[in-house]
Coordinates of C-alpha atoms in Angstrom, one line a residue:
Chain R
M296 CA 31.8 -10.3 -7.9
E297 CA 33.2 -7.4 -6.5
I298 CA 32.8 -3.7 -5.7
N299 CA 34.5 -1.2 -5.0
K300 CA 37.4 -4.5 -3.8
V301 CA 34.8 -5.8 -1.6
R302 CA 33.9 -9.1 -2.4
I303 CA 30.2 -10.0 -2.8
E304 CA 29.6 -13.9 -1.8
D305 CA 27.4 -15.8 -3.8
T306 CA 24.9 -16.7 -1.2
F307 CA 21.4 -15.4 -0.5
A308 CA 19.5 -14.2 2.5
E309 CA 16.4 -16.0 3.8
A310 CA 13.5 -13.8 4.8
F311 CA 10.2 -14.4 6.3
P312 CA 6.7 -13.8 5.9
M313 CA 5.1 -11.1 8.0
T314 CA 2.5 -9.1 8.2
A315 CA 2.8 -4.8 8.5
T316 CA 0.6 -1.9 9.1
R317 CA 1.9 1.8 8.8
L318 CA 0.6 5.0 11.0
I319 CA 1.0 8.2 10.4
I320 CA 1.9 10.5 13.6
T321 CA 1.4 14.1 13.7
A322 CA 2.0 16.5 16.3
A323 CA 2.4 20.7 16.9
D324 CA 6.0 20.3 15.4
R325 CA 8.3 17.9 14.2
F326 CA 10.0 17.4 17.6
W327 CA 6.9 15.9 19.5
A328 CA 6.0 13.8 16.1
Q329 CA 9.4 12.7 16.7
R330 CA 9.6 11.6 20.3
A331 CA 5.9 10.0 20.2
A332 CA 7.4 7.5 17.2
E333 CA 10.4 6.8 18.9
S334 CA 9.2 6.0 21.6
M335 CA 6.6 4.1 19.8
T336 CA 9.0 2.3 17.9
G337 CA 11.4 1.5 20.7
F338 CA 11.8 -2.0 22.1
A339 CA 10.9 -3.3 19.0
T340 CA 13.9 -4.9 17.4
S341 CA 12.8 -8.6 16.9
V342 CA 9.7 -10.4 17.1
I343 CA 10.9 -13.1 19.3
G344 CA 11.3 -11.0 22.2
C345 CA 9.5 -7.8 21.6
G346 CA 6.5 -8.9 20.1
C347 CA 7.0 -7.0 16.6
E348 CA 9.4 -5.3 14.8
A349 CA 9.0 -1.3 14.1
G350 CA 10.7 1.3 13.2
I351 CA 10.4 5.1 11.6
E352 CA 10.1 5.0 7.9
R353 CA 10.1 8.7 7.0
E354 CA 8.8 12.1 7.9
V355 CA 5.7 13.5 6.6
A356 CA 5.3 16.7 5.4
P357 CA 2.3 18.8 6.7
R358 CA 0.9 19.2 3.2
E359 CA 1.1 15.4 3.1
S360 CA -0.5 14.9 6.5
P361 CA -4.2 14.0 7.2
D362 CA -4.4 17.4 9.3
G363 CA -2.2 19.5 7.8
R364 CA 0.6 19.4 10.8
P365 CA 4.2 18.0 10.7
G366 CA 4.2 13.8 10.8
I367 CA 6.4 10.8 11.1
S368 CA 5.5 7.8 9.4
V369 CA 5.8 4.6 11.0
L370 CA 5.7 1.0 10.1
I371 CA 5.1 -1.9 12.6
F372 CA 5.6 -5.8 11.2
S373 CA 4.4 -9.1 13.0
V374 CA 3.9 -12.6 12.7
S375 CA 0.3 -12.3 12.8
G376 CA -2.8 -10.1 12.5
K377 CA -3.7 -10.4 16.2
Q378 CA -0.6 -9.7 17.7
L379 CA -0.1 -6.9 15.2
E380 CA -3.1 -5.5 16.7
K381 CA -2.1 -6.1 20.0
Q382 CA 0.9 -4.2 19.4
V383 CA -0.6 -1.3 17.9
V384 CA -3.0 -0.9 20.2
T385 CA -0.6 -0.9 23.4
R386 CA 2.2 0.9 21.9
V387 CA -0.5 3.9 20.5
G388 CA -2.1 3.9 23.8
Q389 CA 1.2 4.1 26.0
C390 CA 3.3 6.4 23.7
V391 CA 1.1 8.4 21.2
L392 CA -2.0 8.7 23.2
T393 CA 0.6 9.9 26.3
C394 CA 2.3 12.2 23.7
P395 CA 1.4 16.2 23.9
S396 CA -0.4 17.6 21.1
T397 CA -0.3 14.2 19.0
S398 CA -2.7 12.4 16.5
V399 CA -2.6 9.3 14.6
F400 CA -4.1 8.3 11.5
A401 CA -4.1 5.0 9.1
G402 CA -1.1 4.9 6.8
M403 CA -2.2 2.0 5.1
R404 CA -6.1 1.1 3.4
G405 CA -6.8 -2.0 2.7
E406 CA -9.6 -4.9 3.8
K407 CA -7.7 -6.4 6.2
K408 CA -8.1 -3.9 9.1
V409 CA -6.5 -3.4 12.5
A410 CA -8.1 -1.7 15.5
L411 CA -6.8 1.6 16.3
G412 CA -9.2 4.4 17.4
S413 CA -12.0 2.0 17.8
H414 CA -9.9 0.6 21.0
L415 CA -8.2 3.7 22.4
R416 CA -11.8 5.4 22.3
F417 CA -12.7 3.6 25.6
F418 CA -10.0 6.2 27.5
G419 CA -12.2 8.7 27.0
D420 CA -14.9 7.7 29.8
G421 CA -17.9 8.4 27.7
F422 CA -17.0 11.7 26.5
Q423 CA -15.0 11.0 23.3
I424 CA -16.6 11.8 20.3
S425 CA -17.0 10.1 17.2
K426 CA -16.3 11.8 13.7
V427 CA -16.9 10.7 10.1
I428 CA -15.3 12.7 7.5
D429 CA -15.2 11.8 4.0
D430 CA -16.1 8.2 5.0
R431 CA -13.0 7.5 7.5
R432 CA -14.1 7.8 11.0
Y433 CA -12.2 9.5 13.6
W434 CA -12.3 9.4 17.5
R435 CA -11.8 12.4 19.4
V436 CA -11.0 11.4 23.0
P437 CA -10.4 14.5 25.7
V438 CA -7.0 15.0 27.0
M439 CA -5.6 17.5 29.0
D440 CA -4.0 19.4 26.4
G441 CA -7.3 19.1 24.2
E442 CA -8.2 16.0 22.2
F443 CA -6.1 13.3 21.0
V444 CA -7.6 12.4 17.7
C445 CA -7.3 8.8 16.4
E446 CA -8.7 7.1 13.4
E447 CA -11.2 4.2 14.0
S448 CA -8.4 1.6 12.3
T449 CA -5.7 1.2 10.0
S450 CA -5.2 -1.5 7.5
R451 CA -2.3 -4.4 7.3
C452 CA -0.9 -6.5 4.3
K453 CA 1.3 -9.0 3.7
A454 CA 5.0 -8.2 4.3
V455 CA 8.6 -9.4 4.4
G456 CA 10.7 -9.7 7.6
G457 CA 14.4 -10.5 7.9
G458 CA 15.9 -9.5 4.8
N459 CA 19.6 -9.0 5.2
F460 CA 23.1 -8.5 4.6
L461 CA 26.5 -9.1 7.0
V462 CA 29.3 -6.5 6.5
L463 CA 32.4 -8.6 7.3
S464 CA 35.5 -5.8 8.2
E465 CA 39.2 -6.2 9.0
S466 CA 38.3 -3.9 12.2
L467 CA 34.9 -3.1 14.2
T468 CA 35.5 0.7 13.3
G469 CA 35.3 -0.2 10.0
A470 CA 32.3 -2.2 10.0
L471 CA 30.4 0.5 12.0
K472 CA 31.6 3.3 8.9
S473 CA 30.1 1.1 6.3
C474 CA 27.0 0.5 7.9
E475 CA 26.5 3.7 8.8
A476 CA 26.9 4.9 5.5
A477 CA 24.7 1.8 4.5
M478 CA 21.6 3.2 7.0
Q479 CA 22.3 6.7 5.5
A480 CA 21.2 5.7 1.9
M481 CA 18.6 2.8 3.3
R482 CA 16.8 5.5 5.5
Q483 CA 15.5 7.4 1.9
I484 CA 14.0 4.0 0.6
P485 CA 10.2 4.2 1.3
N486 CA 8.3 1.0 2.6
V487 CA 11.4 -0.4 4.4
I488 CA 12.5 -0.1 8.2
M489 CA 15.9 -1.5 9.6
P490 CA 14.4 -2.5 13.3
F491 CA 17.8 -2.9 15.4
P492 CA 19.5 -0.3 17.1
G493 CA 20.7 2.5 14.5
G494 CA 19.5 -0.4 12.0
V495 CA 22.0 -2.7 12.9
A496 CA 22.3 -6.3 14.7
R497 CA 25.9 -7.2 16.4
S498 CA 24.7 -10.3 17.6
G499 CA 23.8 -12.2 14.7
S500 CA 21.6 -15.6 15.7
K501 CA 21.6 -19.1 14.4
V502 CA 18.6 -21.6 14.7
G503 CA 19.0 -23.6 18.0
S504 CA 21.2 -24.0 20.9
K505 CA 22.5 -26.4 23.6
Y506 CA 20.4 -24.9 26.0
K507 CA 16.9 -26.4 25.3
S508 CA 15.2 -23.5 26.8
L509 CA 16.6 -21.0 24.0
S510 CA 15.5 -21.6 20.2
A511 CA 18.1 -19.4 18.9
S512 CA 21.8 -18.6 19.9
T513 CA 25.3 -16.9 19.0
N514 CA 25.7 -17.2 15.2
D515 CA 29.3 -19.0 15.8
A516 CA 29.9 -19.0 12.5
F517 CA 30.4 -15.4 12.2
C518 CA 32.2 -14.7 15.6
P519 CA 35.7 -13.5 15.1
T520 CA 36.3 -14.7 18.7
L521 CA 35.5 -18.3 18.0
R522 CA 37.6 -18.9 14.5
P523 CA 39.3 -21.2 15.9
V524 CA 37.3 -23.2 17.5
T525 CA 34.3 -23.5 15.5
N526 CA 33.1 -23.7 11.6
S527 CA 33.9 -20.5 10.7
L528 CA 33.0 -18.5 7.8
L529 CA 34.8 -15.4 8.3
P530 CA 37.2 -14.4 5.8
D531 CA 41.2 -14.5 6.7
G532 CA 41.9 -11.1 8.3
V533 CA 38.2 -10.1 9.3
T534 CA 37.8 -9.2 12.9
A535 CA 34.3 -8.0 13.5
A536 CA 30.8 -8.7 11.3
L537 CA 27.6 -6.9 11.7
E538 CA 24.5 -7.4 10.3
V539 CA 21.9 -5.0 8.8
V540 CA 18.3 -6.5 9.0
I541 CA 15.6 -4.9 6.5
D542 CA 11.9 -5.5 6.9
G543 CA 9.8 -4.3 4.2
V544 CA 6.2 -3.9 2.9
D545 CA 7.4 -6.1 -0.1
E546 CA 10.1 -8.4 -1.9
A547 CA 10.7 -5.5 -4.4
D548 CA 11.4 -3.2 -1.5
V549 CA 13.3 -5.4 0.6
S550 CA 15.7 -6.4 -2.6
R551 CA 16.0 -2.4 -3.2
A552 CA 17.1 -1.8 0.3
M553 CA 19.4 -4.2 0.1
R554 CA 21.0 -3.4 -2.8
V555 CA 21.4 0.4 -2.0
G556 CA 22.5 -0.4 1.4
I557 CA 25.2 -2.6 0.1
H558 CA 26.6 -0.4 -2.8
A559 CA 26.5 2.7 0.0
A560 CA 28.5 0.2 2.4
C561 CA 30.9 -0.7 -0.6
E562 CA 31.8 2.6 -1.8
S563 CA 34.1 3.7 0.5
G564 CA 34.3 0.9 2.5
Y565 CA 37.5 -1.0 1.5
R566 CA 39.3 2.2 3.0
H567 CA 37.9 1.4 6.4
G568 CA 38.6 -2.2 6.3
L569 CA 35.5 -4.0 4.8
R570 CA 36.6 -6.9 2.9
A571 CA 33.4 -9.0 2.2
I572 CA 29.3 -8.8 2.1
T573 CA 27.6 -11.9 2.6
G574 CA 24.0 -13.1 3.3
G575 CA 22.1 -14.9 6.4
N576 CA 20.2 -17.8 5.6
Y577 CA 19.4 -21.0 7.0
G578 CA 19.9 -23.2 4.1
G579 CA 16.9 -22.2 2.4
K580 CA 14.5 -24.5 4.2
L581 CA 13.1 -21.8 6.7
G582 CA 12.1 -19.0 4.9
P583 CA 10.3 -18.8 1.3
F584 CA 11.7 -15.3 0.3
H585 CA 15.5 -15.6 -1.0
F586 CA 17.4 -12.6 -1.8
H587 CA 20.3 -13.7 -4.0
L588 CA 23.1 -11.1 -3.6
H589 CA 24.7 -11.0 -7.0
E590 CA 20.8 -11.4 -8.5
I591 CA 20.1 -8.1 -6.5
L592 CA 23.6 -6.7 -7.3
G593 CA 24.0 -7.8 -11.1
Chain L
M263 CA -19.3 14.4 -20.6
S264 CA -22.3 12.6 -23.0
Q265 CA -25.5 11.8 -21.2
L266 CA -29.2 10.8 -21.5
T267 CA -31.8 13.4 -21.1
L268 CA -35.2 13.4 -19.9
K269 CA -37.0 16.9 -20.8
R270 CA -40.4 17.7 -19.1
R271 CA -42.8 17.7 -22.3
R272 CA -45.1 20.3 -20.4
E273 CA -46.1 22.3 -17.3
S274 CA -48.4 20.2 -15.1
T275 CA -50.2 20.4 -11.7
Q276 CA -50.0 16.6 -11.1
K277 CA -47.3 15.3 -8.4
L278 CA -44.9 13.0 -10.2
N279 CA -42.9 10.6 -8.3
L280 CA -39.2 10.1 -9.8
F281 CA -37.9 7.7 -7.0
A282 CA -36.8 5.2 -9.7
V283 CA -35.4 7.8 -12.5
V284 CA -32.1 7.4 -11.5
P285 CA -28.8 6.8 -13.6
N286 CA -28.0 3.2 -12.2
L287 CA -31.4 2.0 -13.3
L288 CA -32.2 4.0 -16.7
C289 CA -28.6 3.9 -17.8
E290 CA -28.8 0.3 -18.1
L291 CA -32.1 0.4 -20.4
P292 CA -33.0 1.0 -23.6
S293 CA -35.0 4.5 -24.7
D294 CA -38.2 2.5 -25.6
E295 CA -38.0 0.8 -22.2
I296 CA -37.1 4.2 -20.4
E297 CA -40.3 5.7 -22.2
Q298 CA -42.4 2.7 -20.6
L299 CA -40.9 2.9 -17.0
L300 CA -43.8 3.7 -14.9
V301 CA -43.8 6.5 -12.4
R302 CA -46.4 7.6 -10.2
A303 CA -48.7 10.8 -11.1
D304 CA -51.3 12.1 -8.8
D305 CA -51.0 8.3 -7.3
V306 CA -51.6 6.7 -10.5
L307 CA -49.1 4.7 -12.6
T308 CA -48.5 6.2 -15.6
P309 CA -45.3 5.9 -18.4
L310 CA -42.5 7.9 -17.9
G311 CA -42.8 8.8 -21.5
E312 CA -46.4 10.7 -21.5
H313 CA -44.4 13.3 -19.1
F314 CA -40.7 13.4 -20.6
E315 CA -39.1 13.4 -23.9
V316 CA -36.3 11.1 -23.8
V317 CA -33.2 12.2 -25.5
D318 CA -30.5 9.1 -25.6
G319 CA -27.0 9.6 -26.0
A320 CA -24.1 7.7 -24.4
R321 CA -25.1 7.0 -20.7
E322 CA -22.4 8.3 -18.7
Q323 CA -24.7 10.6 -16.8
L324 CA -28.4 11.1 -16.3
V325 CA -30.1 14.9 -16.8
I326 CA -33.6 16.1 -15.8
E327 CA -34.8 19.4 -17.0
G328 CA -37.8 21.5 -17.4
E329 CA -40.4 22.1 -14.9
L330 CA -40.0 20.1 -12.1
E331 CA -41.5 21.9 -9.0
N332 CA -44.3 19.0 -8.8
C333 CA -41.3 16.3 -9.2
E334 CA -41.1 14.7 -6.1
A335 CA -38.3 11.8 -4.9
I336 CA -35.7 13.1 -7.2
G337 CA -32.7 10.9 -6.9
G338 CA -34.2 8.7 -4.1
G339 CA -33.3 5.4 -5.7
M340 CA -29.9 6.5 -7.1
R341 CA -26.7 4.0 -5.9
S342 CA -24.2 5.3 -8.1
G343 CA -23.7 7.8 -11.5
V344 CA -24.5 11.4 -11.7
L345 CA -28.1 12.9 -11.9
K346 CA -27.9 16.7 -13.0
V347 CA -31.2 18.6 -12.4
H348 CA -31.8 21.8 -14.1
G349 CA -34.9 23.2 -12.8
S350 CA -36.0 23.7 -9.4
V351 CA -37.7 20.7 -7.9
G352 CA -40.2 19.4 -5.2
N353 CA -40.2 17.4 -2.0
H354 CA -38.2 14.9 -1.0
L355 CA -34.9 15.2 -3.1
A356 CA -32.7 12.4 -2.8
S357 CA -34.5 11.0 0.2
S358 CA -33.4 7.4 0.6
M359 CA -30.2 8.0 -1.9
R360 CA -27.5 5.6 -1.2
G361 CA -24.7 6.7 -3.7
G362 CA -23.5 8.6 -6.9
T363 CA -23.3 12.4 -7.3
L364 CA -26.6 14.5 -7.7
Y365 CA -26.9 18.1 -8.6
V366 CA -29.6 20.3 -8.8
D367 CA -29.4 23.7 -10.6
G368 CA -32.4 25.4 -8.7
S369 CA -34.0 25.0 -5.6
A370 CA -35.8 22.2 -3.8
K371 CA -38.6 22.3 -1.7
K372 CA -38.8 20.2 1.6
F373 CA -37.6 17.4 2.9
A374 CA -34.7 17.5 0.9
C375 CA -32.0 14.9 1.7
S376 CA -34.3 13.8 4.6
N377 CA -32.8 10.1 4.4
L378 CA -29.9 10.4 2.6
L379 CA -28.0 7.2 3.1
A380 CA -24.8 8.2 0.9
G381 CA -23.5 10.3 -1.8
A382 CA -23.2 13.8 -2.6
V383 CA -25.8 16.4 -3.3
E384 CA -25.8 19.9 -4.2
V385 CA -28.7 22.3 -4.4
S386 CA -27.3 25.7 -6.2
Q387 CA -30.1 27.8 -4.5
N388 CA -32.3 27.2 -1.3
V389 CA -33.9 24.5 0.2
G390 CA -36.9 24.1 1.9
D391 CA -38.1 23.0 5.4
Y392 CA -36.9 19.7 7.1
A393 CA -34.1 19.3 5.0
A394 CA -31.8 16.7 6.0
G395 CA -34.2 15.9 9.0
A396 CA -36.5 12.9 10.1
V397 CA -39.4 12.2 8.1
E398 CA -42.3 9.7 9.2
P399 CA -41.7 6.6 9.0
N400 CA -38.0 7.4 9.5
S401 CA -37.0 8.1 13.5
K402 CA -33.8 9.4 12.1
G403 CA -32.8 11.9 9.7
M404 CA -29.9 12.2 7.1
R405 CA -27.6 9.2 7.6
G406 CA -24.6 9.8 5.7
G407 CA -22.9 11.5 2.6
T408 CA -22.5 15.3 1.7
F409 CA -25.2 17.7 1.3
V410 CA -24.3 21.2 0.1
V411 CA -27.2 23.9 0.0
R412 CA -25.3 27.0 -2.0
G413 CA -28.6 29.3 -0.7
N414 CA -30.5 29.3 2.4
A415 CA -32.3 26.4 4.1
G416 CA -35.2 26.7 6.0
R417 CA -36.6 25.7 9.4
W418 CA -36.0 22.4 11.2
L419 CA -32.8 21.5 9.2
A420 CA -31.3 18.1 10.2
T421 CA -34.0 17.8 12.9
R422 CA -32.7 14.2 14.4
M423 CA -29.9 14.0 11.6
R424 CA -28.0 10.9 12.5
R425 CA -24.8 11.2 10.3
G426 CA -23.1 12.9 7.1
T427 CA -21.9 16.5 6.6
V428 CA -24.3 19.4 5.5
V429 CA -23.1 22.7 4.4
V430 CA -25.5 25.6 4.1
C431 CA -23.8 28.4 2.2
G432 CA -26.4 30.8 3.6
D433 CA -28.6 31.4 6.4
V434 CA -30.8 28.9 8.3
K435 CA -34.1 29.4 9.7
E436 CA -35.6 28.8 12.9
A437 CA -35.6 25.6 14.7
A438 CA -32.7 24.0 13.2
F439 CA -30.5 21.0 14.9
T440 CA -33.7 20.1 17.1
R441 CA -32.7 16.4 18.8
M442 CA -30.0 16.2 16.1
L443 CA -28.2 13.0 16.8
A444 CA -24.7 13.1 15.3
G445 CA -23.1 14.3 11.9
T446 CA -21.9 17.8 11.1
V447 CA -23.7 20.9 9.7
V448 CA -21.7 23.7 8.6
V449 CA -23.7 27.0 8.7
C450 CA -21.6 30.3 6.5
G451 CA -24.6 32.6 7.2
A452 CA -26.8 33.4 10.4
A453 CA -28.8 31.1 12.3
K454 CA -31.6 31.8 13.6
M455 CA -33.1 30.6 17.2
P456 CA -34.4 28.8 18.5
L457 CA -31.7 26.5 17.8
A458 CA -30.1 23.1 18.6
T459 CA -33.0 22.0 21.0
A460 CA -32.5 18.6 22.7
M461 CA -29.6 18.2 20.5
K462 CA -28.0 14.9 21.8
R463 CA -24.7 14.8 19.7
G464 CA -22.8 16.4 16.4
T465 CA -21.2 19.0 15.6
I466 CA -22.6 22.6 14.5
L467 CA -19.9 24.9 12.7
L468 CA -21.5 28.5 12.7
L469 CA -19.0 30.6 10.3
G470 CA -21.4 33.7 9.9
E471 CA -20.3 36.4 12.2
S472 CA -23.8 37.7 13.1
N473 CA -23.9 34.4 15.0
A474 CA -21.5 35.9 17.5
D475 CA -24.4 37.2 19.6
M476 CA -25.6 34.1 20.4
K477 CA -22.9 32.8 22.1
A478 CA -23.6 33.7 25.4
C479 CA -27.7 32.6 25.2
V480 CA -28.1 29.4 23.2
P481 CA -30.7 27.8 26.0
G482 CA -29.3 24.2 27.1
F483 CA -26.3 25.1 26.1
T484 CA -22.7 26.3 28.3
A485 CA -21.0 29.5 27.7
A486 CA -18.7 29.5 24.9
E487 CA -15.3 28.7 26.1
T488 CA -12.3 28.9 24.1
V489 CA -10.7 25.4 23.0
E490 CA -8.3 23.9 20.7
L491 CA -9.8 21.3 18.6
S492 CA -7.2 18.8 17.0
F493 CA -10.1 17.3 14.3
L494 CA -10.5 20.5 13.1
P495 CA -8.1 20.7 10.4
I496 CA -9.6 17.4 9.4
L497 CA -12.8 18.9 8.6
I498 CA -11.8 21.9 7.4
R499 CA -9.8 20.0 4.4
Q500 CA -12.8 18.3 3.7
L501 CA -14.7 21.4 3.3
Q502 CA -12.5 23.0 1.2
Q503 CA -13.9 21.0 -1.6
Y504 CA -17.0 23.3 -0.8
L505 CA -16.1 26.4 0.5
P506 CA -13.5 28.9 -0.5
V507 CA -10.3 29.0 2.1
E508 CA -11.3 32.7 2.9
I509 CA -14.3 31.8 4.8
L510 CA -13.0 28.8 6.8
P511 CA -11.6 28.9 10.2
S512 CA -7.2 29.1 9.7
S513 CA -7.2 28.0 13.4
A514 CA -7.9 25.0 15.4
R515 CA -8.4 27.4 18.5
V516 CA -12.4 28.6 18.5
Q517 CA -14.9 28.8 21.0
R518 CA -17.5 26.2 21.7
S519 CA -20.5 25.3 23.4
I520 CA -21.8 22.0 24.6
G521 CA -25.4 21.0 25.0
D522 CA -28.2 20.4 25.1
R523 CA -27.6 19.8 28.9
A524 CA -31.1 19.9 29.5
D525 CA -31.4 16.8 27.6
G526 CA -27.9 15.4 28.7
G527 CA -26.5 16.0 25.2
Q528 CA -22.9 16.4 24.1
G529 CA -23.5 18.4 21.0
E530 CA -21.2 21.3 20.1
L531 CA -22.1 24.9 18.6
I532 CA -18.5 26.0 17.5
W533 CA -18.0 29.8 16.5
C534 CA -14.8 30.7 15.1
S535 CA -12.8 32.5 17.7
T536 CA -12.0 36.1 17.0
D537 CA -8.8 35.4 19.7
Q538 CA -6.5 34.7 17.0
A539 CA -3.2 35.8 18.6
T540 CA -0.8 32.7 18.1
P541 CA -3.3 30.1 15.8
P542 CA -1.7 27.2 14.9
H543 CA -1.2 27.4 11.1
I544 CA -3.8 25.0 9.1
A545 CA -2.0 24.0 6.0
T546 CA -4.1 24.2 3.0
S547 CA -4.0 21.3 0.1

């Protein structure tokens, strides 16, 4: 299969079950909502070292947001409900509560709850006020700029983490251009985030390492400088590979994001040196979700 | 919407307790069983059919109509469904109601919604004393749900109210919010002193212009100060279901007093601010 002369490998991306929640952060204006969201989703590229994977999903217009102010929707993914809750409370407490003019609300409804205001309310030192409005409980925590409003809890759902595709290019510049085009298109897709910096990972990994203390190590099959000394999966002429990693609320969301991203990358990618798109997997033995590239794009 | 209708057969001075005459029970029963349902008339159990003509229809809602001023506890046993009452009703409207929607086209006497737990109640005219307040044997008043009064409320409104939202479109009489524990009350008209005595917590939103004179002199409350309350836009969005946008605050910047400090209370009296210099805009839905 080819798209605009870019070869699409007949392979699949392997992804894993995760649990996810969504928060809506509002503020006096878009600038401050963005600052809080960026801070809160920082250092959240991989559950391996960061505890969660998080990112900005989209902007929320004032008319859509719970308090009529500009907002940002963020998604947070983790391996367990307990870990997710810990990350949510810590990040909101350190990065949203601290940011001027913000409030934070549940972005997801369901039976499985994730604590939010029920934990953060104690910062009010007894001066906090609970308010139930339309069957939802909010906590009003007095702070120096007025009050921080935080919904009591949000909910979580089963999710999918680690959907991906790799762009293989004749140059780093070309690979970057392809990924930037992919990201611009993928950011319009709801229910997904691309947690790595700019949405793109340059240090794709494989399971295992020669060092006993490491569970993952560089994906040598896609390292261009190791082509002569390893079982390389890089086509001739390719000198750079980048990986776009996607976490989504469900399989359909991940699949859609992959399709949109690959098409966007291929649209003008060949001109910039893009030669192939492939998928990262572990032989299909680890993750239950398999995203076959030809099926997604077919 | 098709309905099951109960029409009061005749005027009577007997006090009828209609606690169990609710959609979640009646809408499942055939007409003859409805007529045989026992209700208390002056403490004597009598069949409902003696007092009401049952006009059957598809059971999407229950309607009660006629002379109902001696009928008590209407809607009290509601858990779900829709109950519409055409006529003014007696005491204890919606006491212990746990869900559903109740609409009264008329007035209600004393103790309306005194033990409301959940659901939505609306009265198109006035309510009497002790609405949404604690009534023996309960130590707390209204504990949830939404209660809208389109007219005026009597004395002792929301005494020891614990949770929920009350909206009074008209005026409230003396002794409102005494020992209030929590919840939210919105008063569009005038409130009278004494007000909020021994209030513990809760939020009273006073929209009436005439209340401005009280700002400096509610005993036990701090002097009104200008604050920006971030929760207010959320509350206003809820209130837009019941009140016209024009009378609601357009800003989160209001004047607020805290009290009753004599009881260590942290309740809040909120007056809509006339200081509207650069108010943050509240987007209306």
